[in-house]
Coordinates of C-alpha atoms in Angstrom, one line a residue:
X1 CA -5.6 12.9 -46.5
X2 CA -9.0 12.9 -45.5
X3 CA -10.2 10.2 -43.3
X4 CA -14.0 9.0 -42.6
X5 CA -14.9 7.4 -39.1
X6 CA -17.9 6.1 -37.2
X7 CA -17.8 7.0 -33.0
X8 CA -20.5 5.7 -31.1
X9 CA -20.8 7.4 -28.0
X10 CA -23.0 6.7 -25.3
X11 CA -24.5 9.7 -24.2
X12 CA -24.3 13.1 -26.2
X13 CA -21.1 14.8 -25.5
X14 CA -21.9 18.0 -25.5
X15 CA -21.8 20.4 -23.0
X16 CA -18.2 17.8 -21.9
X17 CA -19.2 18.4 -18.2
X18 CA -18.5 15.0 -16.3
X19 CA -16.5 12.1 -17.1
X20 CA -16.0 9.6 -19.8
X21 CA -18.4 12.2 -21.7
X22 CA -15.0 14.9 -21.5
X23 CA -13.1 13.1 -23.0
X24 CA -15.4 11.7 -26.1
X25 CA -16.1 15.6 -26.6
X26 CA -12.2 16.8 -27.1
X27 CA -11.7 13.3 -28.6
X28 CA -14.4 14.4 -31.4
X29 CA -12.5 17.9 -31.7
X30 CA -9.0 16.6 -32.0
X31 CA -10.0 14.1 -34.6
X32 CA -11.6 16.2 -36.4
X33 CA -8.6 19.0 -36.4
X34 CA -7.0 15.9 -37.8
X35 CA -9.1 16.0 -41.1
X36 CA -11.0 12.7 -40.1
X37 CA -14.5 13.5 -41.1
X38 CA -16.6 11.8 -38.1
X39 CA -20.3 10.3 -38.3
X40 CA -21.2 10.5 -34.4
X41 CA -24.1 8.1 -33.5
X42 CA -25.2 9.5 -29.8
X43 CA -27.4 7.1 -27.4
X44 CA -29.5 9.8 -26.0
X45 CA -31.0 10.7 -22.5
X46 CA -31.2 13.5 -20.3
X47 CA -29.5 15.5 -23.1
X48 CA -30.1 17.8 -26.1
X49 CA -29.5 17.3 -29.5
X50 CA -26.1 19.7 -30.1
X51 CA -25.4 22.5 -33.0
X52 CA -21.8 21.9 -31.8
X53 CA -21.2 18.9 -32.5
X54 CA -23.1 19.4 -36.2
X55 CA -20.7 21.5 -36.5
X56 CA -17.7 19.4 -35.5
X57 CA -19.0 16.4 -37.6
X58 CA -19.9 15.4 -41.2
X59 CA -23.2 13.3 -39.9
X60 CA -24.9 13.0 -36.3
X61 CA -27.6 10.4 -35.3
X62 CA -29.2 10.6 -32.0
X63 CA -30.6 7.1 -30.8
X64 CA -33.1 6.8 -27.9
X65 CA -31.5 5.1 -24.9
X66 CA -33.8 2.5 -23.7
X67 CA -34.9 2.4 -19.8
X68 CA -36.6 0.5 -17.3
X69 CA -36.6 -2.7 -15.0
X70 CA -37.2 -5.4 -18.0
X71 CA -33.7 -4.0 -18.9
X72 CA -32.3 -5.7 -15.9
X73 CA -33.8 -9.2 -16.7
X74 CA -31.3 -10.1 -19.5
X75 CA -27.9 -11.8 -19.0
X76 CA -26.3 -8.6 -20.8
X77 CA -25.1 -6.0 -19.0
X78 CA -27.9 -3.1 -18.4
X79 CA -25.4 -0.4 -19.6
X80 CA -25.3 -2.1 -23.3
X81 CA -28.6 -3.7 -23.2
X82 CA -30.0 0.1 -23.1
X83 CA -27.8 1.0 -25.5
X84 CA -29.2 -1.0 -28.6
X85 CA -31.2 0.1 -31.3
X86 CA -31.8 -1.4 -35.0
X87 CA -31.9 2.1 -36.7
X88 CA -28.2 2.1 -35.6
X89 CA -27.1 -1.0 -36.9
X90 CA -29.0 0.4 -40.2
X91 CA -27.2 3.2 -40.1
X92 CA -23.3 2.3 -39.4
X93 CA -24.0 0.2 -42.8
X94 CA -24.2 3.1 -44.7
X95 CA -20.5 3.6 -45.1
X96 CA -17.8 1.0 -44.5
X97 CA -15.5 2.9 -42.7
X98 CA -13.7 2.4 -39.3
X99 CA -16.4 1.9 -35.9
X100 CA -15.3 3.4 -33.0
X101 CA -16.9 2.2 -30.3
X102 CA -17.1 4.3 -26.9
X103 CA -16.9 2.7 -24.2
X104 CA -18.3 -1.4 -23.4
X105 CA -21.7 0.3 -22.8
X106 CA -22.1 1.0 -27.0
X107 CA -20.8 -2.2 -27.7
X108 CA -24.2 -4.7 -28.2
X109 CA -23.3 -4.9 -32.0
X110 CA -19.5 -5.4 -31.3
X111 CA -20.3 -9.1 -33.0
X112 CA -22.6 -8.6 -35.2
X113 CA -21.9 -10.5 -38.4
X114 CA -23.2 -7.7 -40.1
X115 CA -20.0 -5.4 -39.4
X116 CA -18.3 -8.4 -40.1
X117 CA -16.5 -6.0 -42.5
X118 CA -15.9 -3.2 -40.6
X119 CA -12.4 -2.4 -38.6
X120 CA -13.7 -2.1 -34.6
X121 CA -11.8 0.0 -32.5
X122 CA -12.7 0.5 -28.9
X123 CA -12.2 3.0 -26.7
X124 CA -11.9 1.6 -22.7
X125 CA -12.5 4.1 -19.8
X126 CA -12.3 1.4 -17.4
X127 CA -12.2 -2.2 -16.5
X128 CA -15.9 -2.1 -16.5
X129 CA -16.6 -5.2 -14.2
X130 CA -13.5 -4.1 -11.8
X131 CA -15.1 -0.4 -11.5
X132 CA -18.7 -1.7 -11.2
X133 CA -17.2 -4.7 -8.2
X134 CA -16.2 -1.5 -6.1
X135 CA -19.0 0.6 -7.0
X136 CA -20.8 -2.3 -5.2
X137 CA -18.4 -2.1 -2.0
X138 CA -18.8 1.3 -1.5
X139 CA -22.7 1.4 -1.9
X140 CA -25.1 1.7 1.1
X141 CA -28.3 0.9 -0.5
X142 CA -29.1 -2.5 -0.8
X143 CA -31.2 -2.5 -4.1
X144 CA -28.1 -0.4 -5.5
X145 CA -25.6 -2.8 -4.0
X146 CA -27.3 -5.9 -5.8
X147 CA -27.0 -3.9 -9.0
X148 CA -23.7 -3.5 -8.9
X149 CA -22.8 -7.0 -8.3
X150 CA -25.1 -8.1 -10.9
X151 CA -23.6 -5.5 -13.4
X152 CA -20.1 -6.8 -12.4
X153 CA -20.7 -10.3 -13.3
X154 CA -22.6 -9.7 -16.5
X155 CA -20.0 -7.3 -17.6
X156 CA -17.2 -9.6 -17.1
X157 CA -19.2 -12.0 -19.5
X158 CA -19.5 -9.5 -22.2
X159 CA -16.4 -8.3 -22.0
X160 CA -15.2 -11.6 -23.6
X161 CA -17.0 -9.5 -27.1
X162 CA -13.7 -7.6 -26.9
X163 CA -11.9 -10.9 -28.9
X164 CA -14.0 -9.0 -31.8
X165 CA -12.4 -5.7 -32.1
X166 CA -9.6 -4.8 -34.0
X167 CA -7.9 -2.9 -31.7
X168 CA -8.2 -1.9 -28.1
X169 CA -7.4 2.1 -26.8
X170 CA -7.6 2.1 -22.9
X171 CA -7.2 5.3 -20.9
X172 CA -4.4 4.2 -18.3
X173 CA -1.5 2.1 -18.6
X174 CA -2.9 -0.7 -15.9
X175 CA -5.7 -0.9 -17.9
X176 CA -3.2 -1.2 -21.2
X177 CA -1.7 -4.0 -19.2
X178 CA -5.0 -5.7 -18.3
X179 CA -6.2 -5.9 -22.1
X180 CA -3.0 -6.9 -23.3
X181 CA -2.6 -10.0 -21.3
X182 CA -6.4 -10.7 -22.1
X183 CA -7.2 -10.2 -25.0
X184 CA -3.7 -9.1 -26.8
X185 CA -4.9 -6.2 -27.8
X186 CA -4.1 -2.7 -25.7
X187 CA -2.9 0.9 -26.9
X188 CA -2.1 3.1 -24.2
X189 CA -4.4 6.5 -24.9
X190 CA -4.3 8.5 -22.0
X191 CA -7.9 10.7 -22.2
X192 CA -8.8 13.7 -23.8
X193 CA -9.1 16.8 -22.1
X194 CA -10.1 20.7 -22.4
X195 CA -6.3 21.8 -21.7
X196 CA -3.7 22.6 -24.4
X197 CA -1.0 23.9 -22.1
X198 CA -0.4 23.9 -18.2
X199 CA -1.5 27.2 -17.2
X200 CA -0.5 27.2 -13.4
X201 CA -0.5 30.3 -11.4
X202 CA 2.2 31.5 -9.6
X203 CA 2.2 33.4 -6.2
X204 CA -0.6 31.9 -3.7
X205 CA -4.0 30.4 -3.6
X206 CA -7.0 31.4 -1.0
X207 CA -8.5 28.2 -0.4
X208 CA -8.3 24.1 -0.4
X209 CA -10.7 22.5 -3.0
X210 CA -12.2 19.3 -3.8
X211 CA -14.1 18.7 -7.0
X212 CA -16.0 16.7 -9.0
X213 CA -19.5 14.9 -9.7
X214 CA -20.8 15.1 -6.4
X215 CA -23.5 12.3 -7.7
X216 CA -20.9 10.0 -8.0
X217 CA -21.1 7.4 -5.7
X218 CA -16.7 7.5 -5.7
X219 CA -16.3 11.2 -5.6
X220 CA -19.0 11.2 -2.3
X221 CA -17.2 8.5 -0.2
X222 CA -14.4 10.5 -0.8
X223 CA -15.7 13.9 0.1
X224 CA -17.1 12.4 3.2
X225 CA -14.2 11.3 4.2
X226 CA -12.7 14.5 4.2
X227 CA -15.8 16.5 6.1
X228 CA -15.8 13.6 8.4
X229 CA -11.6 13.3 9.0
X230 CA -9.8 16.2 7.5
X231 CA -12.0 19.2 7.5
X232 CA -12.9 19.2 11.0
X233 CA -9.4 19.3 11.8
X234 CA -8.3 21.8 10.1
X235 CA -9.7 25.7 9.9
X236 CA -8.4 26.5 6.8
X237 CA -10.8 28.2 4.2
X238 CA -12.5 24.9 2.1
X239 CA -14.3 25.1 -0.7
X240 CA -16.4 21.4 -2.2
X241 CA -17.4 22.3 -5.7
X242 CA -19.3 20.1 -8.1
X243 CA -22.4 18.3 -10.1
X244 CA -25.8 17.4 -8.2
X245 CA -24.5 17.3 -4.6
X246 CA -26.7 15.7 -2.3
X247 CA -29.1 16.8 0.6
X248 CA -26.6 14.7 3.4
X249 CA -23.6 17.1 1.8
X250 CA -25.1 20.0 2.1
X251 CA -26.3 19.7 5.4
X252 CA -22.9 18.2 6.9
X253 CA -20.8 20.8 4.9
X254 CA -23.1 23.6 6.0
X255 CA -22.5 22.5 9.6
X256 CA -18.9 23.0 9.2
X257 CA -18.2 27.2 9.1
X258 CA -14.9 27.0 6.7
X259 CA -16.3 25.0 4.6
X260 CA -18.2 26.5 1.5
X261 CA -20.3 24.0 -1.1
X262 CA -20.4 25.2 -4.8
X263 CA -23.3 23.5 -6.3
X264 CA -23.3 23.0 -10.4
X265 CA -20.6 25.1 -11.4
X266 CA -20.4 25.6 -15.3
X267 CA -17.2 24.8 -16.6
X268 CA -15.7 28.3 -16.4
X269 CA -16.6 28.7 -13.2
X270 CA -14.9 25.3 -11.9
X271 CA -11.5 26.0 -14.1
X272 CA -11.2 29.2 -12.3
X273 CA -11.9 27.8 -8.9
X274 CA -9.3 25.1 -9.7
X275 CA -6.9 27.4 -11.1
X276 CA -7.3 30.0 -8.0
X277 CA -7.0 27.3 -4.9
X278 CA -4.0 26.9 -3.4
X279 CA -4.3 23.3 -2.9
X280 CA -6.3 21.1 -5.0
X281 CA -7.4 17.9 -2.3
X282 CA -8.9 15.0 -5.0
X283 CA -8.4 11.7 -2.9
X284 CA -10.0 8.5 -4.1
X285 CA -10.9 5.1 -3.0
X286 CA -10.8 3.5 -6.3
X287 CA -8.2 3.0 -8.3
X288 CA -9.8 2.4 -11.7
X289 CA -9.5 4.1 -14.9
X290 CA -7.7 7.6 -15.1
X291 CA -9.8 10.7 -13.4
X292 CA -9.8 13.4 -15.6
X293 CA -10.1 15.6 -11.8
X294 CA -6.5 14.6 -11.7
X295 CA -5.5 16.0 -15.2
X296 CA -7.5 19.2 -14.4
X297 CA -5.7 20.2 -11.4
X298 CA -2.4 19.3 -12.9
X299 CA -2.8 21.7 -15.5
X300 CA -4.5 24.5 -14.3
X301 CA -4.1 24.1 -10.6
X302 CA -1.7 24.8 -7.9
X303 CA -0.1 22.1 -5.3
X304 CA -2.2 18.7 -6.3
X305 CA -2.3 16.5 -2.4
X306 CA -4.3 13.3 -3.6
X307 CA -3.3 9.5 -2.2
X308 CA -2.1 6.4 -3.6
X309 CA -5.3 5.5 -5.6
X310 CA -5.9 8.0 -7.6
X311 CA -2.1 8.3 -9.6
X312 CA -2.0 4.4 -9.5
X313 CA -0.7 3.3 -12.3
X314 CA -1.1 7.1 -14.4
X315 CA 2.6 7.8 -14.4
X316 CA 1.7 11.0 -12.7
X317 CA 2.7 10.3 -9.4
X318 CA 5.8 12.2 -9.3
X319 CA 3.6 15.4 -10.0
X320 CA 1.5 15.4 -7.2
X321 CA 1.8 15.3 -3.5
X322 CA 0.5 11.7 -1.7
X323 CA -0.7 11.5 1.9
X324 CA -2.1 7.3 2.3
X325 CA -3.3 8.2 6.2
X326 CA -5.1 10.8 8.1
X327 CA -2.0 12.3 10.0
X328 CA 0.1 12.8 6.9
X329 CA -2.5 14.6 5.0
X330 CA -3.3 17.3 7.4
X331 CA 0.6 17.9 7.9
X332 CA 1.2 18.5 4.3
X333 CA -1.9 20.1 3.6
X334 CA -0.5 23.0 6.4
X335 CA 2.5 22.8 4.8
X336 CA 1.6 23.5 1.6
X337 CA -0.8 26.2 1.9
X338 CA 2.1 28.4 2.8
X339 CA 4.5 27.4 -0.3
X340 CA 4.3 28.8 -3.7
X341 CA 4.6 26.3 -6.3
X342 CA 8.0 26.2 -7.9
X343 CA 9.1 27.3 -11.3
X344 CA 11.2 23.5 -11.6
X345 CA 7.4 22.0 -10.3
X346 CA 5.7 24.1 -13.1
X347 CA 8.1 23.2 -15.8
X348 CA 8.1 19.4 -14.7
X349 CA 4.4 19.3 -15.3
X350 CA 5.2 21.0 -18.7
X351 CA 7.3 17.9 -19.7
X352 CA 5.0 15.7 -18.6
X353 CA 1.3 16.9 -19.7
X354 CA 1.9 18.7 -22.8
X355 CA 3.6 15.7 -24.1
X356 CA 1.9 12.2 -22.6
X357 CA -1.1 14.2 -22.4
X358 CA -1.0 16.2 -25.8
X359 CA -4.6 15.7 -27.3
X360 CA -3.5 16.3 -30.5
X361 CA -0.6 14.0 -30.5
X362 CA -2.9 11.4 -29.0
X363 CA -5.2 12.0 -32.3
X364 CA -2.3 11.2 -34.3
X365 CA -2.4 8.3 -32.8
X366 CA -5.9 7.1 -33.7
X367 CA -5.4 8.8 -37.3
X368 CA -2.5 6.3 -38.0
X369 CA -4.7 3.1 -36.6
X370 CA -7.4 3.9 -39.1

C-alpha cells in the first residue's frame, strides 16, 4: 500500500556529501523504494535545487534559509530560528499526512497548533545541546566559543518541544536511551548510508587514511592531533582526505613528507581511497551522535583503528580496533599495516552491517510507524 509523507530537511540533500545531509538523502531513497510517496520541503542555502530528488519524490519545496546576526538575538536556537518560513507552514497543510521532521534545527513549527492534527515524527542526529556544549570546548575563537554556549543553552530549552512529537527516531542507542528517559519516546534508527553490502578488499592496502569534513570543527582537532602526535612518528605513507580543509592543514601536512592532503574529493573518489587504504585512522574527541566516517570504513574499508569515542555506545566496537593513548596507537597502527584482514573479520562485519545497518530494513521500520 502506498503511503504519503512530509520530510523536512534542513538543507537540500542532494549531492549526500557530509553528514546528517547523508543520511536524509539514502533515508529519502529507501522510503521511497518502500512505496511511500514523499513531499520533501528543503530549507535552502549554499545548495541547488535538485532533478534527483524530483525524481525520487512526489512534491519538493525549497524554502529560503534565513541568515544574519538579528538571528542570534532571539531565545530560540539560531539553527531553527533560521529555519522558519510561513510558506512552509502553508504548505505542510495541504495534505494531512505524517511530518517528519529532520533534525531539531526544522523543528520551529513542532507546536504549532495548526499541525495539531498531524502525526510528528522526528528524526535525532544528535543530542543537539550536548554536541553544541563540546563544540564550545574545543573551539579557539572566542566569538565562536560564545556561540556555542549560547546555542547550547537555547537548545536545551527547545528541546523540551520534543513532548510534541509523536515519536522520536535517534541515530545511536545512547541517544535512544537519552530520549527515552526524557521524553519517553526513542526508536533506535541507526543512519542511512550509501552501502548495501560490505565490500572489503582482501590482500593489502598502500597507505593510512583519515577522512572527513575537514571544516568541521571535530574532524580538525582530531586531524591535528594526529599531524601533531602520530604522524610525526611514524613514516608510513598517510593520506588526510576531505571537505574544505583549512590553510593551517595544509601548511602543517605539507611540512610533513609522507603525509599527502586530498582536498574535496567527490564521493567516488573518497570510496575508493577508503576502500584501497590499508588502515582507515578516524579518531574522535566527541562522542555524540553516530559518524557515518565510522560506517564508511566498516563497509568498504580495510582494518578500522579509531578510540573509545567514536564506537561509544554504536555497538560497533567489537569491529574495529581501539588505541585510547598515544603509545598504543602507533603500536597497532605498525602492526596492522602488515596484516591482511581476515575472512572471519570480513564475515563478522557482514553480520553486523548488513543487518543493524540494512537501510532498507531500517525503512521498514519507519513505513510501519506511519
Amino acid at each position: 500500500m502506498t503511503k504519503k509523507l512530509h520530510i523536512v530537511s534542513f538543507n537540500v540533500p542532494d549531492p549526500p556529501n557530509y553528514g546528517g545531509i547523508i543520511d536524509v538523502y539514502y533515508k529519502i531513497r529507501s522510503l521511497a523504494q518502500a512505496n511511500i510517496d514523499i513531499i520533501l520541503h528543503c530549507f535552502q542555502y549554499g545548495r541547488d535545487t535538485s532533478s534527483e530528488l524530483e525524481k525520487l519524490c512526489h512534491q519538493v519545496h525549497y524554502y529560503p534559509r534565513k541568515k544574519g546576526l538579528l538571528y542570534l538575538l532571539s531565545t530560540s536556537p539560531y539553527i531553527v530560528n533560521t529555519r522558519r518560513s510561513k510558506q512552509l507552514l502553508e504548505n505542510l497543510q495541504q495534505e494531512i499526512v505524517p511530518i517528519l521532521f529532520e533534525g531539531l534545527h526544522t523543528c520551529y513549527y513542532l507546536n504549532h497548533p495548526l499541525l495539531g492534527a498531524f502525526k510528528k515524527i522526528v528524526r535525532t542526529h544528535n543530542v543537539e545541546h550536548d554536541y553544541y556544549h563540546h563544540l564550545a570546548l574545543s573551539e579557539q575563537n572566542l566569538f565562536y566559543k560564545y556561540y556555542y554556549k549560547q546555542e547550547a543553552l537555547k537548545l536545551r530549552c527547545f528541546e523540551k518541544r520534543l513532548k510534541r512529537a509523536s515519536a522520536i527516531l535517534s541515530i545511536s542507542p545512547d541517544d535512544t536511551r537519552y530520549f527515552k528517559t526524557h521524553y519517553q519516546m526513542g526508536d533506535f534508527i541507526p543512519a542511512f548510508h550509501p552501502f548495501d553490502k560490505v565490500e572489503t578488499r582482501k590482500g593489502l592496502g598502500e597507505y593510512i587514511l583519515f577522512h572527513g569534513n575537514l571544516s568541521v570543527n571535530e574532524n580538525q582537532q582530531a586531524v591535528r592531533y594526529l599531524l601533531d602526535r602520530i604522524f610525526t612518528e611514524i613514516t608510513l605513507p598517510v593520506m588526510i582526505a576531505g571537505k574544505n580543509p583549512p590553510e593551517w592543514l595544509i601548511q602543517k601536512a605539507a611540512e610533513i613528507p609522507h603525509v599527502t592532503l586530498i582536498s574535496n574529493p567527490d564521493m567516488e573518489v573518497m570510496n575508493h581511497l577508503i576502500q584501497h587504504a590499508q588502515i582507515n585512522l578516524i579518531p574522535t574527541f566527541q562522542s555524540t551522535g553516530l559518524k557515518l566516517k565510522l560506517l564508511a570504513s566498516l563497509f568498504l574499508g580495510r582494518h578500522c583503528i579509531t578510540n573509545s569515542p567514536m564506537v561509544s555506545n554504536t555497538g560497533l566496537s567489537h569491529l574495529c580496533y581501539l588505541a585510547d593513548n598515544i603509545v598504543d596507537m602507533i603500536q597497532l597502527i605498525q602492526q596492522k599495516f602488515e596484516e591482511e584482514i581476515t575472512t572471519e573479520e570480513i564475515n563478522q562485519r557482514k553480520e553486523v552491517l548488513e543487518n543493524q545497518f540494512s537501510n532498507e530494513k531500517n525503512a521498514q521500520k519507519i513505513y510501519a510507524l506511519i
